[in-house]
Amino acid sequence: MLKDTSFVQRFLFEELDIRGAVVQLNDAWRAMIQDRHYAAPVRTVLGEMAAITAIMTGNLKQPGRLTFQLQGHGPLNLLVVDCTETLNIRGYAKGDAVPEVAPLPAMVGDGRLLLTYEVNDQLQPYQSYVPIEGDTMAAVFEHYLALSEQQPATLLLACNGDAAAGLFLQKLPDADEKDADGWARITQLAATARPDELLTLDTETLLTRLFHEEHVRLFDARPVTHHWPMDPEKVESMLLSLGRGEVEAIIAEHGVVEIHDDLSNHTYRYDADDVAALFAGHVPPTRH
């Protein structure tokens, strides 16, 4: 039976100074890939990236919007996942002739990972680029976190057509002082988690199974959603900004103006009558 909810749930090994989080994307993941028809390896890496993005957004010190773009020169040339401070997530993949079975480097080729962090009260977003290093999505983000936060992190990820999930662990500055062997012990235990456990077990059961001799403080789970309804006003504003002449030229050439929102997976179509009605109700600004 498929799970209906998606969540991120943080936890802390207080005696070890190690933090972590569990993510399960169920209904949100299925909604995100509905009608996308991705090949299995593309679906897997997109789901893993979605799981990581949800975890990292849930860990932000200042509320904001987090967007990751993985850009490369292989058959899979773009992965984008965007998540708001309320954990409303969306994303997509773009590429041609991606092999049915392929490791991440073969799919992406050389490239880079871009983070964009938009804090609500700041005008300019923070952006950070790093090369794509690693054979898996988990390794790519472990490398990214090591560079950006200067603290070791471990990620275990799983994804299929019904769900995407992950377990995140990060060593905090005082971990070695509290227990010199704590980080090695926790990461070794975490490595025993099976993909089906990540995808199906609730957080408490998963952590108890992996770390039954450790004291874990569990925080409340936060729901993750995929709710991105169509926004015709935004699209029509863009068309108006292009000007009537340019839009009518597109109509003359193609018979219709078609705009696809890749992130939210919506298609907007305007024929000649729609365009005439749009511009009939628009009063151009006065020029001085």
PDB file of C-alpha atoms in Angstrom:
ATOM      1  CA  MET A   1       0.000   0.000   0.000  1.00  0.00           C
ATOM      2  CA  LEU A   2       1.391   3.393  -1.013  1.00  0.00           C
ATOM      3  CA  LYS A   3       2.033   5.991   1.656  1.00  0.00           C
ATOM      4  CA  ASP A   4       0.100   9.223   1.220  1.00  0.00           C
ATOM      5  CA  THR A   5       2.272  11.665   3.148  1.00  0.00           C
ATOM      6  CA  SER A   6       5.682  13.256   2.656  1.00  0.00           C
ATOM      7  CA  PHE A   7       7.833  14.644   5.449  1.00  0.00           C
ATOM      8  CA  VAL A   8      11.218  15.756   6.741  1.00  0.00           C
ATOM      9  CA  GLN A   9      12.044  14.915  10.346  1.00  0.00           C
ATOM     10  CA  ARG A  10      15.163  16.148  12.103  1.00  0.00           C
ATOM     11  CA  PHE A  11      16.940  14.395  14.979  1.00  0.00           C
ATOM     12  CA  LEU A  12      19.970  14.877  17.201  1.00  0.00           C
ATOM     13  CA  PHE A  13      22.429  12.604  18.983  1.00  0.00           C
ATOM     14  CA  GLU A  14      22.817  15.012  21.899  1.00  0.00           C
ATOM     15  CA  GLU A  15      25.536  12.994  23.615  1.00  0.00           C
ATOM     16  CA  LEU A  16      27.581  12.807  20.406  1.00  0.00           C
ATOM     17  CA  ASP A  17      26.982  16.251  18.826  1.00  0.00           C
ATOM     18  CA  ILE A  18      25.788  14.684  15.578  1.00  0.00           C
ATOM     19  CA  ARG A  19      22.647  15.865  13.859  1.00  0.00           C
ATOM     20  CA  GLY A  20      20.552  14.260  11.178  1.00  0.00           C
ATOM     21  CA  ALA A  21      17.275  14.105   9.309  1.00  0.00           C
ATOM     22  CA  VAL A  22      15.050  11.568   7.618  1.00  0.00           C
ATOM     23  CA  VAL A  23      13.026  12.442   4.527  1.00  0.00           C
ATOM     24  CA  GLN A  24      10.309  10.493   2.773  1.00  0.00           C
ATOM     25  CA  LEU A  25       8.667  11.919  -0.334  1.00  0.00           C
ATOM     26  CA  ASN A  26       5.565   9.920  -1.200  1.00  0.00           C
ATOM     27  CA  ASP A  27       2.549  11.833  -2.530  1.00  0.00           C
ATOM     28  CA  ALA A  28       4.745  14.881  -3.235  1.00  0.00           C
ATOM     29  CA  TRP A  29       7.163  12.759  -5.284  1.00  0.00           C
ATOM     30  CA  ARG A  30       4.415  11.084  -7.305  1.00  0.00           C
ATOM     31  CA  ALA A  31       2.836  14.454  -8.059  1.00  0.00           C
ATOM     32  CA  MET A  32       6.210  15.885  -9.067  1.00  0.00           C
ATOM     33  CA  ILE A  33       6.877  13.231 -11.718  1.00  0.00           C
ATOM     34  CA  GLN A  34       3.300  12.722 -12.911  1.00  0.00           C
ATOM     35  CA  ASP A  35       3.189  12.564 -16.742  1.00  0.00           C
ATOM     36  CA  ARG A  36       6.945  13.144 -16.946  1.00  0.00           C
ATOM     37  CA  HIS A  37       7.823   9.660 -18.311  1.00  0.00           C
ATOM     38  CA  TYR A  38      11.443   9.721 -17.185  1.00  0.00           C
ATOM     39  CA  ALA A  39      13.762   6.792 -17.793  1.00  0.00           C
ATOM     40  CA  ALA A  40      14.451   4.884 -14.576  1.00  0.00           C
ATOM     41  CA  PRO A  41      17.999   6.254 -13.949  1.00  0.00           C
ATOM     42  CA  VAL A  42      16.814   9.838 -14.551  1.00  0.00           C
ATOM     43  CA  ARG A  43      13.897   9.344 -12.184  1.00  0.00           C
ATOM     44  CA  THR A  44      16.266   7.943  -9.565  1.00  0.00           C
ATOM     45  CA  VAL A  45      18.754  10.811  -9.563  1.00  0.00           C
ATOM     46  CA  LEU A  46      15.977  13.417  -9.652  1.00  0.00           C
ATOM     47  CA  GLY A  47      14.277  11.755  -6.682  1.00  0.00           C
ATOM     48  CA  GLU A  48      17.527  11.594  -4.760  1.00  0.00           C
ATOM     49  CA  MET A  49      18.184  15.270  -5.458  1.00  0.00           C
ATOM     50  CA  ALA A  50      14.635  16.121  -4.350  1.00  0.00           C
ATOM     51  CA  ALA A  51      15.182  14.250  -1.075  1.00  0.00           C
ATOM     52  CA  ILE A  52      18.428  16.107  -0.410  1.00  0.00           C
ATOM     53  CA  THR A  53      16.894  19.480  -1.244  1.00  0.00           C
ATOM     54  CA  ALA A  54      13.995  18.887   1.157  1.00  0.00           C
ATOM     55  CA  ILE A  55      16.424  17.945   3.937  1.00  0.00           C
ATOM     56  CA  MET A  56      18.637  20.974   3.391  1.00  0.00           C
ATOM     57  CA  THR A  57      15.691  23.367   3.164  1.00  0.00           C
ATOM     58  CA  GLY A  58      14.382  21.955   6.433  1.00  0.00           C
ATOM     59  CA  ASN A  59      17.786  22.660   8.025  1.00  0.00           C
ATOM     60  CA  LEU A  60      18.072  26.313   6.945  1.00  0.00           C
ATOM     61  CA  LYS A  61      18.894  28.720   9.766  1.00  0.00           C
ATOM     62  CA  GLN A  62      17.007  31.550   8.045  1.00  0.00           C
ATOM     63  CA  PRO A  63      13.729  30.774   6.264  1.00  0.00           C
ATOM     64  CA  GLY A  64      13.999  31.039   2.510  1.00  0.00           C
ATOM     65  CA  ARG A  65      13.862  29.293  -0.834  1.00  0.00           C
ATOM     66  CA  LEU A  66      16.499  26.780  -1.906  1.00  0.00           C
ATOM     67  CA  THR A  67      17.160  25.784  -5.516  1.00  0.00           C
ATOM     68  CA  PHE A  68      19.724  23.285  -6.744  1.00  0.00           C
ATOM     69  CA  GLN A  69      20.745  23.000 -10.395  1.00  0.00           C
ATOM     70  CA  LEU A  70      23.018  20.214 -11.557  1.00  0.00           C
ATOM     71  CA  GLN A  71      24.307  21.150 -15.004  1.00  0.00           C
ATOM     72  CA  GLY A  72      26.464  18.926 -17.166  1.00  0.00           C
ATOM     73  CA  HIS A  73      27.468  18.098 -20.728  1.00  0.00           C
ATOM     74  CA  GLY A  74      26.245  14.511 -20.834  1.00  0.00           C
ATOM     75  CA  PRO A  75      22.949  13.069 -22.082  1.00  0.00           C
ATOM     76  CA  LEU A  76      21.329  14.328 -18.864  1.00  0.00           C
ATOM     77  CA  ASN A  77      22.295  17.992 -19.012  1.00  0.00           C
ATOM     78  CA  LEU A  78      20.068  19.547 -16.351  1.00  0.00           C
ATOM     79  CA  LEU A  79      18.479  18.629 -13.024  1.00  0.00           C
ATOM     80  CA  VAL A  80      16.609  21.315 -11.091  1.00  0.00           C
ATOM     81  CA  VAL A  81      14.888  21.040  -7.705  1.00  0.00           C
ATOM     82  CA  ASP A  82      13.282  24.028  -5.995  1.00  0.00           C
ATOM     83  CA  CYS A  83      11.899  24.071  -2.444  1.00  0.00           C
ATOM     84  CA  THR A  84      10.269  26.885  -0.464  1.00  0.00           C
ATOM     85  CA  GLU A  85      10.556  27.527   3.263  1.00  0.00           C
ATOM     86  CA  THR A  86       7.192  25.747   3.734  1.00  0.00           C
ATOM     87  CA  LEU A  87       8.735  22.655   2.056  1.00  0.00           C
ATOM     88  CA  ASN A  88       6.680  23.003  -1.099  1.00  0.00           C
ATOM     89  CA  ILE A  89       8.878  21.201  -3.636  1.00  0.00           C
ATOM     90  CA  ARG A  90       9.075  20.888  -7.407  1.00  0.00           C
ATOM     91  CA  GLY A  91      11.685  19.883  -9.956  1.00  0.00           C
ATOM     92  CA  TYR A  92      12.467  18.413 -13.347  1.00  0.00           C
ATOM     93  CA  ALA A  93      15.161  16.792 -15.455  1.00  0.00           C
ATOM     94  CA  LYS A  94      16.166  17.573 -19.035  1.00  0.00           C
ATOM     95  CA  GLY A  95      18.198  15.506 -21.461  1.00  0.00           C
ATOM     96  CA  ASP A  96      18.234  13.442 -24.625  1.00  0.00           C
ATOM     97  CA  ALA A  97      18.798   9.729 -25.137  1.00  0.00           C
ATOM     98  CA  VAL A  98      19.690   8.995 -21.515  1.00  0.00           C
ATOM     99  CA  PRO A  99      20.718   5.304 -21.223  1.00  0.00           C
ATOM    100  CA  GLU A 100      18.353   3.031 -19.325  1.00  0.00           C
ATOM    101  CA  VAL A 101      21.205   1.897 -17.077  1.00  0.00           C
ATOM    102  CA  ALA A 102      23.981   4.380 -16.385  1.00  0.00           C
ATOM    103  CA  PRO A 103      25.999   5.727 -13.436  1.00  0.00           C
ATOM    104  CA  LEU A 104      25.706   9.435 -12.639  1.00  0.00           C
ATOM    105  CA  PRO A 105      29.005  10.542 -14.257  1.00  0.00           C
ATOM    106  CA  ALA A 106      28.025   8.834 -17.532  1.00  0.00           C
ATOM    107  CA  MET A 107      24.651  10.590 -17.499  1.00  0.00           C
ATOM    108  CA  VAL A 108      25.811  14.061 -16.482  1.00  0.00           C
ATOM    109  CA  GLY A 109      29.371  14.278 -17.779  1.00  0.00           C
ATOM    110  CA  ASP A 110      31.530  17.142 -16.568  1.00  0.00           C
ATOM    111  CA  GLY A 111      29.619  19.993 -14.994  1.00  0.00           C
ATOM    112  CA  ARG A 112      28.803  21.829 -11.816  1.00  0.00           C
ATOM    113  CA  LEU A 113      26.298  22.093  -9.008  1.00  0.00           C
ATOM    114  CA  LEU A 114      24.687  25.481  -8.394  1.00  0.00           C
ATOM    115  CA  LEU A 115      22.906  26.419  -5.174  1.00  0.00           C
ATOM    116  CA  THR A 116      20.644  29.466  -5.053  1.00  0.00           C
ATOM    117  CA  TYR A 117      19.447  30.525  -1.606  1.00  0.00           C
ATOM    118  CA  GLU A 118      16.853  33.287  -1.465  1.00  0.00           C
ATOM    119  CA  VAL A 119      16.374  34.676   2.039  1.00  0.00           C
ATOM    120  CA  ASN A 120      13.055  36.460   2.475  1.00  0.00           C
ATOM    121  CA  ASP A 121      14.361  39.815   3.710  1.00  0.00           C
ATOM    122  CA  GLN A 122      17.368  40.045   1.378  1.00  0.00           C
ATOM    123  CA  LEU A 123      17.256  41.550  -2.112  1.00  0.00           C
ATOM    124  CA  GLN A 124      20.082  39.493  -3.618  1.00  0.00           C
ATOM    125  CA  PRO A 125      20.104  35.680  -3.423  1.00  0.00           C
ATOM    126  CA  TYR A 126      23.191  33.808  -2.296  1.00  0.00           C
ATOM    127  CA  GLN A 127      24.695  31.584  -4.995  1.00  0.00           C
ATOM    128  CA  SER A 128      27.413  28.963  -4.801  1.00  0.00           C
ATOM    129  CA  TYR A 129      29.019  26.789  -7.502  1.00  0.00           C
ATOM    130  CA  VAL A 130      31.015  23.611  -7.016  1.00  0.00           C
ATOM    131  CA  PRO A 131      32.288  21.028  -9.542  1.00  0.00           C
ATOM    132  CA  ILE A 132      30.385  17.759  -9.740  1.00  0.00           C
ATOM    133  CA  GLU A 133      32.560  15.332  -7.766  1.00  0.00           C
ATOM    134  CA  GLY A 134      31.431  11.768  -7.045  1.00  0.00           C
ATOM    135  CA  ASP A 135      29.899   8.720  -8.675  1.00  0.00           C
ATOM    136  CA  THR A 136      26.511   9.034  -6.960  1.00  0.00           C
ATOM    137  CA  MET A 137      24.136  11.833  -6.018  1.00  0.00           C
ATOM    138  CA  ALA A 138      24.943  11.184  -2.353  1.00  0.00           C
ATOM    139  CA  ALA A 139      28.686  11.559  -3.012  1.00  0.00           C
ATOM    140  CA  VAL A 140      28.143  14.784  -5.001  1.00  0.00           C
ATOM    141  CA  PHE A 141      26.283  16.379  -2.109  1.00  0.00           C
ATOM    142  CA  GLU A 142      28.643  15.035   0.546  1.00  0.00           C
ATOM    143  CA  HIS A 143      31.441  16.772  -1.357  1.00  0.00           C
ATOM    144  CA  TYR A 144      29.339  19.941  -1.641  1.00  0.00           C
ATOM    145  CA  LEU A 145      28.598  19.990   2.105  1.00  0.00           C
ATOM    146  CA  ALA A 146      32.230  19.351   3.007  1.00  0.00           C
ATOM    147  CA  LEU A 147      33.213  22.429   0.980  1.00  0.00           C
ATOM    148  CA  SER A 148      30.342  24.716   1.963  1.00  0.00           C
ATOM    149  CA  GLU A 149      29.891  23.876   5.655  1.00  0.00           C
ATOM    150  CA  GLN A 150      33.347  22.536   6.544  1.00  0.00           C
ATOM    151  CA  GLN A 151      31.754  19.612   8.400  1.00  0.00           C
ATOM    152  CA  PRO A 152      31.669  15.941   7.329  1.00  0.00           C
ATOM    153  CA  ALA A 153      28.259  14.641   6.258  1.00  0.00           C
ATOM    154  CA  THR A 154      26.859  11.283   5.190  1.00  0.00           C
ATOM    155  CA  LEU A 155      23.857  10.716   2.942  1.00  0.00           C
ATOM    156  CA  LEU A 156      21.992   7.513   2.170  1.00  0.00           C
ATOM    157  CA  LEU A 157      19.389   7.800  -0.582  1.00  0.00           C
ATOM    158  CA  ALA A 158      16.750   5.666  -2.253  1.00  0.00           C
ATOM    159  CA  CYS A 159      14.166   6.270  -4.951  1.00  0.00           C
ATOM    160  CA  ASN A 160      11.659   4.394  -7.083  1.00  0.00           C
ATOM    161  CA  GLY A 161       8.516   5.287  -8.995  1.00  0.00           C
ATOM    162  CA  ASP A 162       6.461   5.646  -5.822  1.00  0.00           C
ATOM    163  CA  ALA A 163       8.763   7.318  -3.309  1.00  0.00           C
ATOM    164  CA  ALA A 164      12.096   9.033  -2.694  1.00  0.00           C
ATOM    165  CA  ALA A 165      13.814   8.928   0.676  1.00  0.00           C
ATOM    166  CA  GLY A 166      17.010   9.755   2.476  1.00  0.00           C
ATOM    167  CA  LEU A 167      18.948   9.645   5.722  1.00  0.00           C
ATOM    168  CA  PHE A 168      21.249  12.576   6.457  1.00  0.00           C
ATOM    169  CA  LEU A 169      23.940  12.739   9.160  1.00  0.00           C
ATOM    170  CA  GLN A 170      26.317  15.592   9.906  1.00  0.00           C
ATOM    171  CA  LYS A 171      29.197  15.793  12.365  1.00  0.00           C
ATOM    172  CA  LEU A 172      29.055  18.973  14.453  1.00  0.00           C
ATOM    173  CA  PRO A 173      32.133  20.847  15.779  1.00  0.00           C
ATOM    174  CA  ASP A 174      32.269  19.279  19.273  1.00  0.00           C
ATOM    175  CA  ALA A 175      31.630  15.691  18.188  1.00  0.00           C
ATOM    176  CA  ASP A 176      35.189  14.445  18.701  1.00  0.00           C
ATOM    177  CA  GLU A 177      35.390  15.993  22.166  1.00  0.00           C
ATOM    178  CA  LYS A 178      32.185  14.252  23.253  1.00  0.00           C
ATOM    179  CA  ASP A 179      33.061  10.855  21.763  1.00  0.00           C
ATOM    180  CA  ALA A 180      36.171  10.316  19.643  1.00  0.00           C
ATOM    181  CA  ASP A 181      34.654   7.208  18.026  1.00  0.00           C
ATOM    182  CA  GLY A 182      31.087   8.508  17.793  1.00  0.00           C
ATOM    183  CA  TRP A 183      31.111   9.694  14.189  1.00  0.00           C
ATOM    184  CA  ALA A 184      32.737   6.514  12.868  1.00  0.00           C
ATOM    185  CA  ARG A 185      30.311   4.351  14.837  1.00  0.00           C
ATOM    186  CA  ILE A 186      27.187   6.227  13.720  1.00  0.00           C
ATOM    187  CA  THR A 187      28.169   6.298  10.051  1.00  0.00           C
ATOM    188  CA  GLN A 188      29.011   2.579  10.075  1.00  0.00           C
ATOM    189  CA  LEU A 189      25.618   1.782  11.567  1.00  0.00           C
ATOM    190  CA  ALA A 190      23.855   4.086   9.099  1.00  0.00           C
ATOM    191  CA  ALA A 191      25.537   2.322   6.183  1.00  0.00           C
ATOM    192  CA  THR A 192      23.607  -0.848   7.053  1.00  0.00           C
ATOM    193  CA  ALA A 193      20.270   0.770   6.130  1.00  0.00           C
ATOM    194  CA  ARG A 194      18.627  -0.879   3.138  1.00  0.00           C
ATOM    195  CA  PRO A 195      16.820   1.155   0.437  1.00  0.00           C
ATOM    196  CA  ASP A 196      13.491  -0.502   1.285  1.00  0.00           C
ATOM    197  CA  GLU A 197      13.905   0.568   4.931  1.00  0.00           C
ATOM    198  CA  LEU A 198      14.556   4.178   3.934  1.00  0.00           C
ATOM    199  CA  LEU A 199      11.490   4.131   1.689  1.00  0.00           C
ATOM    200  CA  THR A 200       9.008   2.445   4.016  1.00  0.00           C
ATOM    201  CA  LEU A 201       9.892   2.728   7.713  1.00  0.00           C
ATOM    202  CA  ASP A 202       8.727   5.620   9.881  1.00  0.00           C
ATOM    203  CA  THR A 203      11.526   7.691  11.399  1.00  0.00           C
ATOM    204  CA  GLU A 204      11.360   6.262  14.919  1.00  0.00           C
ATOM    205  CA  THR A 205      11.399   2.671  13.700  1.00  0.00           C
ATOM    206  CA  LEU A 206      14.267   3.356  11.286  1.00  0.00           C
ATOM    207  CA  LEU A 207      16.424   5.097  13.890  1.00  0.00           C
ATOM    208  CA  THR A 208      15.706   2.456  16.513  1.00  0.00           C
ATOM    209  CA  ARG A 209      16.682  -0.288  14.105  1.00  0.00           C
ATOM    210  CA  LEU A 210      19.922   1.435  13.141  1.00  0.00           C
ATOM    211  CA  PHE A 211      20.967   3.071  16.412  1.00  0.00           C
ATOM    212  CA  HIS A 212      19.212   1.097  19.157  1.00  0.00           C
ATOM    213  CA  GLU A 213      22.027   1.664  21.678  1.00  0.00           C
ATOM    214  CA  GLU A 214      22.196   5.436  21.122  1.00  0.00           C
ATOM    215  CA  HIS A 215      20.115   8.212  22.670  1.00  0.00           C
ATOM    216  CA  VAL A 216      18.338  10.130  19.906  1.00  0.00           C
ATOM    217  CA  ARG A 217      16.285  13.294  20.304  1.00  0.00           C
ATOM    218  CA  LEU A 218      13.551  13.342  17.665  1.00  0.00           C
ATOM    219  CA  PHE A 219      11.935  16.594  16.534  1.00  0.00           C
ATOM    220  CA  ASP A 220       8.464  16.990  15.052  1.00  0.00           C
ATOM    221  CA  ALA A 221       8.087  15.988  11.427  1.00  0.00           C
ATOM    222  CA  ARG A 222       7.382  18.727   8.879  1.00  0.00           C
ATOM    223  CA  PRO A 223       5.121  17.946   5.906  1.00  0.00           C
ATOM    224  CA  VAL A 224       6.494  18.250   2.364  1.00  0.00           C
ATOM    225  CA  THR A 225       4.068  19.155  -0.417  1.00  0.00           C
ATOM    226  CA  HIS A 226       3.956  19.594  -4.175  1.00  0.00           C
ATOM    227  CA  HIS A 227       1.340  22.283  -4.758  1.00  0.00           C
ATOM    228  CA  TRP A 228       2.048  24.433  -7.798  1.00  0.00           C
ATOM    229  CA  PRO A 229      -1.259  25.312  -9.539  1.00  0.00           C
ATOM    230  CA  MET A 230      -1.320  27.033 -12.899  1.00  0.00           C
ATOM    231  CA  ASP A 231      -0.572  30.762 -12.822  1.00  0.00           C
ATOM    232  CA  PRO A 232      -1.992  32.289 -16.037  1.00  0.00           C
ATOM    233  CA  GLU A 233      -1.608  35.844 -14.713  1.00  0.00           C
ATOM    234  CA  LYS A 234       2.160  35.446 -14.566  1.00  0.00           C
ATOM    235  CA  VAL A 235       2.286  34.069 -18.103  1.00  0.00           C
ATOM    236  CA  GLU A 236      -0.024  36.745 -19.471  1.00  0.00           C
ATOM    237  CA  SER A 237       2.072  39.438 -17.825  1.00  0.00           C
ATOM    238  CA  MET A 238       5.089  38.031 -19.639  1.00  0.00           C
ATOM    239  CA  LEU A 239       3.227  38.062 -22.968  1.00  0.00           C
ATOM    240  CA  LEU A 240       2.140  41.652 -22.415  1.00  0.00           C
ATOM    241  CA  SER A 241       5.731  42.625 -21.707  1.00  0.00           C
ATOM    242  CA  LEU A 242       6.764  41.166 -25.084  1.00  0.00           C
ATOM    243  CA  GLY A 243       4.322  43.449 -26.877  1.00  0.00           C
ATOM    244  CA  ARG A 244       1.451  42.798 -29.238  1.00  0.00           C
ATOM    245  CA  GLY A 245       3.549  42.831 -32.395  1.00  0.00           C
ATOM    246  CA  GLU A 246       5.951  40.139 -31.235  1.00  0.00           C
ATOM    247  CA  VAL A 247       3.208  37.894 -29.854  1.00  0.00           C
ATOM    248  CA  GLU A 248       1.128  38.198 -33.028  1.00  0.00           C
ATOM    249  CA  ALA A 249       4.239  37.356 -35.062  1.00  0.00           C
ATOM    250  CA  ILE A 250       4.502  34.086 -33.105  1.00  0.00           C
ATOM    251  CA  ILE A 251       0.825  33.406 -33.835  1.00  0.00           C
ATOM    252  CA  ALA A 252       1.377  34.087 -37.542  1.00  0.00           C
ATOM    253  CA  GLU A 253       4.306  31.648 -37.658  1.00  0.00           C
ATOM    254  CA  HIS A 254       3.046  28.843 -35.421  1.00  0.00           C
ATOM    255  CA  GLY A 255      -0.708  29.370 -35.168  1.00  0.00           C
ATOM    256  CA  VAL A 256      -0.506  29.334 -31.379  1.00  0.00           C
ATOM    257  CA  VAL A 257       1.659  30.610 -28.539  1.00  0.00           C
ATOM    258  CA  GLU A 258       2.662  27.674 -26.339  1.00  0.00           C
ATOM    259  CA  ILE A 259       4.600  28.117 -23.120  1.00  0.00           C
ATOM    260  CA  HIS A 260       5.647  25.207 -20.910  1.00  0.00           C
ATOM    261  CA  ASP A 261       6.555  25.746 -17.264  1.00  0.00           C
ATOM    262  CA  ASP A 262       9.150  22.991 -16.784  1.00  0.00           C
ATOM    263  CA  LEU A 263       9.380  23.253 -13.007  1.00  0.00           C
ATOM    264  CA  SER A 264       5.637  23.066 -12.341  1.00  0.00           C
ATOM    265  CA  ASN A 265       4.875  20.967 -15.450  1.00  0.00           C
ATOM    266  CA  HIS A 266       2.080  23.160 -16.831  1.00  0.00           C
ATOM    267  CA  THR A 267       1.501  24.083 -20.488  1.00  0.00           C
ATOM    268  CA  TYR A 268      -0.190  27.360 -21.459  1.00  0.00           C
ATOM    269  CA  ARG A 269      -1.646  27.792 -24.970  1.00  0.00           C
ATOM    270  CA  TYR A 270      -2.976  30.964 -26.559  1.00  0.00           C
ATOM    271  CA  ASP A 271      -4.547  31.155 -30.026  1.00  0.00           C
ATOM    272  CA  ALA A 272      -5.221  34.291 -32.056  1.00  0.00           C
ATOM    273  CA  ASP A 273      -8.527  35.002 -30.293  1.00  0.00           C
ATOM    274  CA  ASP A 274      -6.901  34.583 -26.865  1.00  0.00           C
ATOM    275  CA  VAL A 275      -4.116  37.006 -27.802  1.00  0.00           C
ATOM    276  CA  ALA A 276      -6.591  39.559 -29.206  1.00  0.00           C
ATOM    277  CA  ALA A 277      -8.639  39.405 -26.015  1.00  0.00           C
ATOM    278  CA  LEU A 278      -5.509  39.703 -23.862  1.00  0.00           C
ATOM    279  CA  PHE A 279      -4.253  42.848 -25.559  1.00  0.00           C
ATOM    280  CA  ALA A 280      -7.757  44.352 -25.928  1.00  0.00           C
ATOM    281  CA  GLY A 281      -7.964  44.546 -22.150  1.00  0.00           C
ATOM    282  CA  HIS A 282      -4.483  45.979 -21.743  1.00  0.00           C
ATOM    283  CA  VAL A 283      -3.792  49.698 -21.662  1.00  0.00           C
ATOM    284  CA  PRO A 284      -0.148  50.441 -22.625  1.00  0.00           C
ATOM    285  CA  PRO A 285       1.792  52.716 -20.251  1.00  0.00           C
ATOM    286  CA  THR A 286       1.938  56.390 -21.191  1.00  0.00           C
ATOM    287  CA  ARG A 287       5.306  57.441 -22.560  1.00  0.00           C
ATOM    288  CA  HIS A 288       6.732  60.895 -21.811  1.00  0.00           C
TER     289      HIS A 288
END
